[in-house]
Coordinates of C-alpha atoms (C1' of nucleotides) in Angstrom, one line a residue:
Chain K
X25 CA 88.0 182.8 -51.0
X26 CA 89.2 186.2 -50.0
X27 CA 92.6 184.8 -49.2
X28 CA 92.7 183.3 -52.7
X29 CA 91.8 186.7 -54.1
X30 CA 94.7 188.4 -52.2
X31 CA 97.1 186.1 -54.0
X32 CA 96.7 188.0 -57.3
X33 CA 97.1 191.5 -58.2
X34 CA 93.9 192.6 -60.0
X35 CA 95.3 195.9 -61.3
X36 CA 98.8 196.4 -62.6
X37 CA 100.1 199.6 -61.0
X38 CA 102.8 200.1 -63.6
X39 CA 101.7 198.9 -67.0
X40 CA 98.4 199.8 -68.6
X41 CA 99.0 198.0 -72.0
X42 CA 102.3 195.9 -71.8
X43 CA 101.7 194.6 -75.3
X44 CA 103.0 197.9 -76.8
X45 CA 106.4 196.9 -75.4
X46 CA 106.5 193.4 -76.9
X47 CA 108.9 192.9 -79.9
X48 CA 106.3 191.2 -81.9
X49 CA 104.0 194.3 -81.6
X50 CA 103.4 196.0 -84.9
X51 CA 102.7 199.6 -84.3
X52 CA 99.8 201.4 -86.1
X53 CA 99.9 204.3 -88.4
X54 CA 101.8 207.3 -87.0
X55 CA 103.7 205.1 -84.5
X56 CA 106.6 204.1 -86.7
X57 CA 109.2 206.8 -86.1
X58 CA 111.9 208.1 -88.4
X59 CA 111.2 205.7 -91.3
X60 CA 108.9 207.8 -93.5
X61 CA 111.4 207.8 -96.5
X62 CA 112.1 204.1 -96.2
X63 CA 108.4 203.2 -96.0
X64 CA 107.7 205.4 -99.1
X65 CA 110.6 203.8 -101.0
X66 CA 109.5 200.3 -100.2
X67 CA 105.9 201.1 -101.1
X68 CA 107.0 202.4 -104.4
X69 CA 109.0 199.2 -105.2
X70 CA 106.0 196.9 -104.5
X71 CA 103.3 199.3 -105.8
X72 CA 102.6 197.3 -109.0
X73 CA 101.3 194.5 -106.8
X74 CA 98.1 196.5 -106.1
X75 CA 97.1 196.2 -109.7
X76 CA 97.9 192.5 -109.8
X77 CA 101.3 193.0 -111.4
X78 CA 104.7 191.7 -110.3
X79 CA 106.2 193.7 -107.5
X80 CA 110.0 194.4 -107.6
X81 CA 112.2 192.1 -105.6
X82 CA 113.8 194.0 -102.8
X83 CA 116.8 193.6 -100.6
X84 CA 116.9 195.5 -97.3
X85 CA 120.0 196.0 -95.2
X86 CA 120.5 197.5 -91.8
X87 CA 121.7 196.7 -88.3
X88 CA 119.6 194.9 -85.7
X89 CA 116.8 197.0 -84.4
X90 CA 116.7 199.6 -87.2
X91 CA 113.1 198.9 -88.2
X92 CA 113.6 196.7 -91.2
X93 CA 111.2 193.9 -90.5
X94 CA 108.7 196.4 -88.9
X95 CA 108.6 198.5 -92.1
X96 CA 108.5 195.5 -94.4
X97 CA 105.5 194.0 -92.5
X98 CA 103.8 197.4 -92.3
X99 CA 104.1 198.0 -96.0
X100 CA 103.0 194.5 -96.8
X101 CA 99.8 194.8 -94.6
X102 CA 99.0 198.1 -96.3
X103 CA 99.6 196.6 -99.7
X104 CA 97.2 193.7 -99.0
X105 CA 94.4 196.1 -98.0
X106 CA 94.9 198.5 -100.9
X107 CA 95.0 195.6 -103.3
X108 CA 91.8 194.3 -102.0
X109 CA 90.2 197.7 -102.7
X110 CA 91.4 197.3 -106.3
X111 CA 89.8 193.8 -106.4
X112 CA 93.2 192.1 -106.3
X113 CA 93.6 189.1 -104.0
X114 CA 97.0 189.6 -102.3
X115 CA 98.8 188.4 -99.2
X116 CA 102.2 188.2 -97.7
X117 CA 104.1 185.4 -96.0
X118 CA 106.8 186.0 -93.4
X119 CA 109.7 183.7 -92.8
X120 CA 112.2 184.1 -90.0
X121 CA 115.2 182.4 -91.6
X122 CA 117.0 182.3 -88.3
X123 CA 114.3 179.7 -87.3
X124 CA 113.9 178.1 -90.8
X125 CA 117.5 177.8 -91.9
X126 CA 117.0 175.2 -94.5
X127 CA 115.2 175.4 -97.9
X128 CA 112.6 172.8 -97.0
X129 CA 111.7 174.4 -93.6
X130 CA 111.3 177.8 -95.3
X131 CA 109.1 176.6 -98.2
X132 CA 107.0 174.7 -95.6
X133 CA 106.5 177.8 -93.6
X134 CA 105.5 179.8 -96.7
X135 CA 103.1 177.1 -98.0
X136 CA 101.5 176.7 -94.5
X137 CA 101.2 180.5 -94.2
X138 CA 99.4 181.1 -97.4
X139 CA 97.2 178.0 -97.3
X140 CA 93.7 177.4 -96.2
X141 CA 93.2 173.6 -96.2
X142 CA 89.4 174.0 -96.3
X143 CA 89.5 176.1 -99.4
X144 CA 92.3 174.4 -101.3
X145 CA 92.1 170.8 -100.0
X146 CA 95.9 170.8 -99.7
X147 CA 97.6 169.6 -96.6
X148 CA 101.0 171.0 -95.6
X149 CA 102.5 168.9 -92.9
X150 CA 105.3 170.3 -90.7
X151 CA 107.8 167.7 -91.9
X152 CA 108.1 164.3 -93.6
X153 CA 107.9 165.5 -97.2
X154 CA 110.6 166.0 -99.8
X155 CA 111.5 169.6 -100.7
X156 CA 110.1 169.2 -104.2
X157 CA 106.8 168.1 -102.8
X158 CA 106.6 171.1 -100.6
X159 CA 107.4 173.4 -103.6
X160 CA 104.6 171.6 -105.7
X161 CA 102.0 172.2 -103.0
X162 CA 103.1 175.8 -102.6
X163 CA 102.8 176.6 -106.3
X164 CA 99.3 174.9 -106.4
X165 CA 98.1 177.0 -103.4
X166 CA 99.4 180.2 -104.8
X167 CA 97.8 179.7 -108.2
X168 CA 94.5 178.6 -106.6
X169 CA 94.1 181.4 -104.0
X170 CA 96.1 184.6 -105.0
X171 CA 96.8 187.1 -107.7
X172 CA 99.8 188.5 -105.9
X173 CA 102.0 187.2 -103.0
X174 CA 104.8 189.0 -101.2
X175 CA 107.2 186.8 -99.4
X176 CA 109.3 188.4 -96.6
X177 CA 112.4 186.6 -95.8
X178 CA 113.8 188.0 -92.5
X179 CA 117.5 187.4 -91.6
X180 CA 118.0 186.0 -95.1
X181 CA 121.7 185.6 -94.4
X182 CA 121.0 182.8 -92.0
X183 CA 119.7 180.5 -94.9
X184 CA 121.9 177.5 -95.5
X185 CA 122.0 178.2 -99.3
X186 CA 120.5 180.2 -102.0
X187 CA 118.3 177.5 -103.5
X188 CA 114.9 178.9 -102.3
X189 CA 115.8 182.3 -103.5
X190 CA 116.5 180.9 -107.0
X191 CA 113.2 179.0 -106.9
X192 CA 111.1 182.1 -105.7
X193 CA 112.6 184.6 -107.8
X194 CA 112.2 182.5 -111.0
X195 CA 108.9 180.8 -110.2
X196 CA 107.0 182.8 -112.8
X197 CA 109.7 182.5 -115.6
X198 CA 110.0 178.8 -115.1
X199 CA 106.2 178.3 -115.4
X200 CA 105.9 176.9 -111.9
X201 CA 103.0 179.4 -111.2
X202 CA 100.8 180.9 -113.9
X203 CA 98.1 182.9 -112.3
X204 CA 99.9 184.3 -109.3
X205 CA 102.7 187.0 -109.3
X206 CA 105.5 186.7 -106.7
X207 CA 107.6 189.3 -105.0
X208 CA 110.5 188.6 -102.5
X209 CA 111.6 191.0 -99.9
X210 CA 114.9 189.9 -98.4
X211 CA 116.0 191.4 -95.1
X212 CA 119.5 191.1 -93.9
X213 CA 121.8 192.5 -91.0
X214 CA 124.8 191.9 -93.0
X215 CA 125.7 194.2 -95.9
X216 CA 128.2 191.8 -97.2
X217 CA 125.4 189.2 -97.7
X218 CA 125.0 190.1 -101.4
X219 CA 128.7 189.3 -102.1
X220 CA 128.2 185.6 -101.3
X221 CA 125.1 185.3 -103.4
X222 CA 124.8 183.3 -106.7
X223 CA 125.1 185.6 -109.6
X224 CA 121.8 184.5 -111.1
X225 CA 120.0 185.1 -107.8
X226 CA 121.7 188.5 -107.4
X227 CA 120.4 189.6 -110.7
X228 CA 116.8 188.7 -110.0
X229 CA 116.6 189.4 -106.3
X230 CA 118.4 192.6 -106.1
X231 CA 116.2 194.8 -108.3
X232 CA 115.9 197.4 -105.5
X233 CA 118.1 197.8 -102.4
X234 CA 117.6 199.8 -99.4
X235 CA 119.8 200.5 -96.4
X236 CA 118.2 201.4 -93.0
X237 CA 120.5 203.6 -90.9
X238 CA 120.6 203.2 -87.1
X239 CA 118.4 205.4 -85.1
X240 CA 119.9 208.4 -83.3
X241 CA 119.1 209.2 -79.6
X242 CA 116.3 211.7 -80.7
X243 CA 114.6 209.0 -82.8
X244 CA 115.0 206.5 -80.1
X245 CA 113.4 209.0 -77.6
X246 CA 110.5 209.5 -80.0
X247 CA 110.1 205.7 -80.5
X248 CA 109.9 205.2 -76.8
X249 CA 107.6 208.1 -76.3
X250 CA 105.3 206.7 -78.9
X251 CA 105.0 203.6 -76.8
X252 CA 104.8 205.4 -73.4
X253 CA 101.1 204.6 -73.1
X254 CA 102.1 201.1 -72.3
X255 CA 102.5 202.6 -68.8
X256 CA 99.9 204.3 -66.6
X257 CA 99.9 208.1 -66.5
X258 CA 102.6 209.6 -64.4
X259 CA 104.4 206.2 -63.9
X260 CA 107.4 207.1 -66.1
X261 CA 109.6 209.8 -64.5
X262 CA 110.6 212.5 -67.0
X263 CA 114.3 211.5 -67.1
X264 CA 113.7 207.7 -67.7
X265 CA 113.1 207.7 -71.5
X266 CA 115.9 210.2 -72.3
X267 CA 118.3 208.0 -70.2
X268 CA 117.1 204.8 -71.9
X269 CA 117.5 206.4 -75.4
X270 CA 121.0 207.7 -74.7
X271 CA 122.0 204.2 -73.5
X272 CA 120.6 202.5 -76.6
X273 CA 122.0 205.2 -79.0
X274 CA 125.4 204.5 -77.7
X275 CA 124.9 200.8 -78.5
X276 CA 124.5 201.1 -82.2
X277 CA 121.0 202.7 -82.2
X278 CA 119.1 199.5 -81.7
X279 CA 115.4 200.3 -81.1
X280 CA 114.6 196.8 -80.1
X281 CA 117.1 196.9 -77.3
X282 CA 115.7 200.4 -76.3
X283 CA 112.3 199.0 -75.9
X284 CA 113.4 195.9 -74.0
X285 CA 115.3 198.2 -71.6
X286 CA 112.1 200.3 -71.1
X287 CA 110.1 197.2 -70.4
X288 CA 112.6 195.6 -68.0
X289 CA 112.8 199.0 -66.2
X290 CA 109.0 198.8 -65.6
X291 CA 109.2 195.3 -64.5
X292 CA 112.0 196.2 -62.0
X293 CA 109.8 198.9 -60.6
X294 CA 106.9 196.5 -60.4
X295 CA 109.0 193.8 -58.6
X296 CA 110.3 196.4 -56.0
X297 CA 106.8 197.7 -55.4
X298 CA 107.8 201.2 -56.7
X299 CA 105.0 203.5 -57.9
X300 CA 107.2 205.0 -60.6
X301 CA 109.9 203.9 -63.1
X302 CA 113.0 205.8 -62.1
X303 CA 116.2 206.6 -64.1
X304 CA 118.3 204.2 -62.0
X305 CA 116.1 201.2 -63.0
X306 CA 117.3 201.8 -66.6
X307 CA 120.8 201.0 -65.8
X308 CA 119.8 197.8 -64.0
X309 CA 117.4 197.0 -66.9
X310 CA 120.3 197.3 -69.4
X311 CA 122.3 194.7 -67.5
X312 CA 119.3 192.5 -67.4
X313 CA 118.7 192.9 -71.1
X314 CA 122.3 191.7 -71.7
X315 CA 122.0 188.6 -69.6
X316 CA 118.6 187.8 -71.1
X317 CA 120.0 188.2 -74.6
X318 CA 122.8 185.8 -73.9
X319 CA 120.5 183.3 -72.1
X320 CA 118.2 183.5 -75.2
X321 CA 121.2 182.8 -77.5
X322 CA 122.4 179.7 -75.7
X323 CA 118.9 178.3 -75.0
X324 CA 118.7 174.8 -76.5
X325 CA 122.4 174.5 -77.2
X326 CA 124.0 171.1 -76.8
X327 CA 126.2 170.4 -73.6
X328 CA 129.4 170.4 -75.7
X329 CA 128.5 173.6 -77.3
X330 CA 128.2 175.0 -73.8
X331 CA 131.5 173.4 -72.6
X332 CA 133.3 175.2 -75.5
X333 CA 131.9 178.5 -74.4
X334 CA 132.7 177.7 -70.8
X335 CA 136.4 176.9 -71.8
X336 CA 136.6 180.4 -73.5
X337 CA 135.0 182.1 -70.3
X338 CA 137.6 180.4 -68.1
X339 CA 140.5 181.4 -70.3
X340 CA 139.2 185.0 -70.4
X341 CA 138.8 185.1 -66.6
X342 CA 142.1 183.7 -65.8
X343 CA 144.1 185.6 -68.4
X344 CA 142.5 189.0 -68.2
X345 CA 142.4 191.2 -71.4
X346 CA 143.9 189.6 -74.4
X347 CA 143.0 189.8 -78.0
X348 CA 141.6 186.2 -78.0
X349 CA 142.7 182.6 -77.6
X350 CA 143.7 180.1 -80.2
X351 CA 141.6 177.2 -81.2
X352 CA 144.2 174.7 -79.8
X353 CA 144.2 176.5 -76.4
X354 CA 140.4 176.5 -76.3
X355 CA 140.4 172.9 -77.2
X356 CA 142.8 171.9 -74.4
X357 CA 140.5 173.6 -71.7
X358 CA 137.4 172.1 -73.4
X359 CA 139.0 168.6 -73.1
X360 CA 139.6 169.3 -69.3
X361 CA 136.0 170.3 -68.9
X362 CA 134.8 167.2 -70.6
X363 CA 137.0 165.1 -68.3
X364 CA 135.4 166.8 -65.2
X365 CA 131.9 166.2 -66.6
X366 CA 132.8 162.6 -67.3
X367 CA 132.0 163.0 -70.9
X368 CA 134.0 162.1 -74.1
X369 CA 135.4 165.1 -75.9
X370 CA 134.3 165.7 -79.6
X371 CA 137.0 166.0 -82.3
X372 CA 138.9 169.2 -82.8
X373 CA 137.1 169.5 -86.2
X374 CA 133.8 169.6 -84.6
X375 CA 134.9 172.0 -81.9
X376 CA 136.0 174.4 -84.7
X377 CA 132.6 174.2 -86.1
X378 CA 131.0 174.9 -82.7
X379 CA 133.2 177.9 -82.2
X380 CA 132.2 179.2 -85.7
X381 CA 128.5 178.7 -84.8
X382 CA 129.0 180.9 -81.7
X383 CA 130.7 183.6 -83.8
X384 CA 127.7 183.4 -86.2
X385 CA 125.4 184.2 -83.2
X386 CA 127.7 187.1 -82.2
X387 CA 128.6 185.4 -78.9
X388 CA 132.2 185.4 -79.8
X389 CA 134.4 187.1 -82.3
X390 CA 137.0 185.4 -84.4
X391 CA 140.0 186.9 -86.0
X392 CA 142.5 185.3 -88.4
X393 CA 146.2 185.5 -87.7
X394 CA 149.4 184.1 -89.3
X395 CA 152.2 182.9 -87.3
X396 CA 155.6 181.9 -88.9
X397 CA 157.4 178.7 -89.5
X398 CA 155.5 175.8 -88.2
X399 CA 152.6 178.0 -87.1
X400 CA 150.7 178.6 -90.2
X401 CA 147.4 180.5 -90.2
X402 CA 145.3 180.2 -87.2
X403 CA 142.1 181.7 -85.6
X404 CA 141.7 183.5 -82.3
X405 CA 138.5 183.5 -80.4
X406 CA 137.2 186.1 -78.0
X407 CA 134.0 186.3 -76.0
X408 CA 131.8 189.3 -76.9
X409 CA 129.8 188.9 -73.7
X410 CA 131.2 189.6 -70.3
X411 CA 133.0 186.3 -69.3
X412 CA 131.6 186.4 -65.8
X413 CA 128.0 186.8 -67.2
X414 CA 128.7 183.8 -69.5
X415 CA 130.1 181.7 -66.6
X416 CA 127.2 182.7 -64.4
X417 CA 124.4 181.8 -67.0
X418 CA 126.1 178.5 -67.9
X419 CA 126.5 177.6 -64.3
X420 CA 122.9 178.4 -63.3
X421 CA 121.6 176.4 -66.3
X422 CA 123.7 173.4 -65.3
X423 CA 122.2 173.6 -61.9
X424 CA 118.7 173.7 -63.3
X425 CA 119.2 170.7 -65.6
Chain C
dG28 C1' 162.4 179.3 -104.3
dA29 C1' 161.5 175.2 -101.7
dT30 C1' 160.2 173.6 -97.4
dC31 C1' 158.2 173.4 -92.9
dC32 C1' 153.9 172.4 -90.3
dA33 C1' 149.9 173.8 -87.2
dC34 C1' 145.8 175.0 -88.4
dA35 C1' 141.4 176.0 -91.2
dG36 C1' 137.8 174.3 -93.4
dG37 C1' 135.5 171.7 -97.5
dA38 C1' 133.6 167.3 -98.7
dA39 C1' 131.8 163.0 -98.0
dG40 C1' 129.7 159.7 -95.4
dC41 C1' 127.5 157.5 -91.2
dA42 C1' 124.0 156.7 -87.5
dT43 C1' 120.0 158.2 -85.6
dT44 C1' 115.6 160.5 -85.2
dG45 C1' 111.2 161.7 -86.4
dG46 C1' 108.1 162.6 -89.7
dT47 C1' 104.6 161.6 -94.1
dA48 C1' 102.4 158.8 -97.8
dA49 C1' 100.6 154.8 -99.8
Chain O
dT20 C1' 103.9 148.3 -92.5
dT21 C1' 107.2 149.9 -95.6
dA22 C1' 109.6 153.1 -98.3
dC23 C1' 111.1 157.4 -98.4
dC24 C1' 112.8 161.9 -96.8
dA25 C1' 115.1 165.9 -94.0
dA26 C1' 117.6 167.2 -90.2
dT27 C1' 121.1 166.7 -86.9
dG28 C1' 125.4 165.7 -85.0
dC29 C1' 129.3 163.8 -85.6
dT30 C1' 133.9 161.6 -87.8
dT31 C1' 137.5 161.0 -91.2
dC32 C1' 140.0 162.4 -95.0
dC33 C1' 142.2 165.7 -97.5
dT34 C1' 143.8 170.1 -99.6
dG35 C1' 144.9 174.8 -98.9
dT36 C1' 147.2 178.6 -96.1
dG37 C1' 151.1 181.6 -95.0
dG38 C1' 155.2 183.7 -92.7
dA39 C1' 159.8 182.1 -91.1
dT40 C1' 163.7 179.5 -92.3
dC41 C1' 166.8 177.0 -95.0

DNA sequence: GATCCACAGGAAGCATTGGTAA
DNA sequence: TTACCAATGCTTCCTGTGGATC
């Protein structure tokens, strides 16, 4: 019995409340740093909702880790509770469009999120229904249950098309819903997103637009300081947070990355049996954050999608620093890899699409070039990750599978 | 100005899988 | 059980691109 007890550590010597360092953690009031103006602007835009009126549709831009989703969720939560004090039934639905990329998946997520089958008697299955059926059920749920609903579409640029935006932004006008008012908050990392929107969607969805600037080193330090009670007292050495903030500020002011680095630094200290989180662990944590990010990006990708990346990594490793490799060159190496793996290679057309998918996930960068006679226009591809990290992760995954 | 030609990428279609509703 | 639907992963076909060359 005692031996079994020794197997586990009853008390964590480093973390007192690790939840504070989770990406999904929504900080309470006073813990959101450097976003007072943005929160106030957002609240003004959706303010009519607390009286049961239509909130403005909003589009929020900003790079990764600038607090867009955090502020949108925070304002939505506050809106729901304030509306309730005014006797208005409100809610919000959150859709991660990176997960739900198609119109059907997104509508299903919204409908499921706002539904209570016991109350409405409406069932919203995960899949199997036509898109129009999901819409019909969603409209019925909204009219039955709510006066106002705010729909947060995170990473809206990852949606396949604008169809859902058209439906949501015009649901009231089109008479799809009669008792419920709808507001849409679109969140995008890409400022150019608006350019490719349908004109009709643009006019109704972009009533208000906000741009979230990246955090500077001081703000990042404050953000991390605000979550420092994730650790026990005196565990964080004084130089740890400033060092992590400086590193993250250098990399585009990404708060998410900064918090990741802090968490990893704590885990490294824990794994080494150290009583404190030292500055040197921050550097190691940064490397681990990079590898983990890449591992997360390629998780679940098909073997051929990996072979394409492997081809690019091999080219990068054997040719040193170049401004990228042409599709035809990547395809040649990819075909060799397929032969080694004893697998039939996919068509060049398909490989072009796979490369484009990797570029979309910011794993590689594509650049357009023009040759001359008999060269035409072509694309060059370059890994954004360290090629040796790519090779290592792909090899270790192959070994596992 | 016409031609060259490797390459990019849109469109259409096919096979398969995995689900719901009646 | 059957009809229907969405999603995925792929191929084939075809048109457009663009700087050098004739």
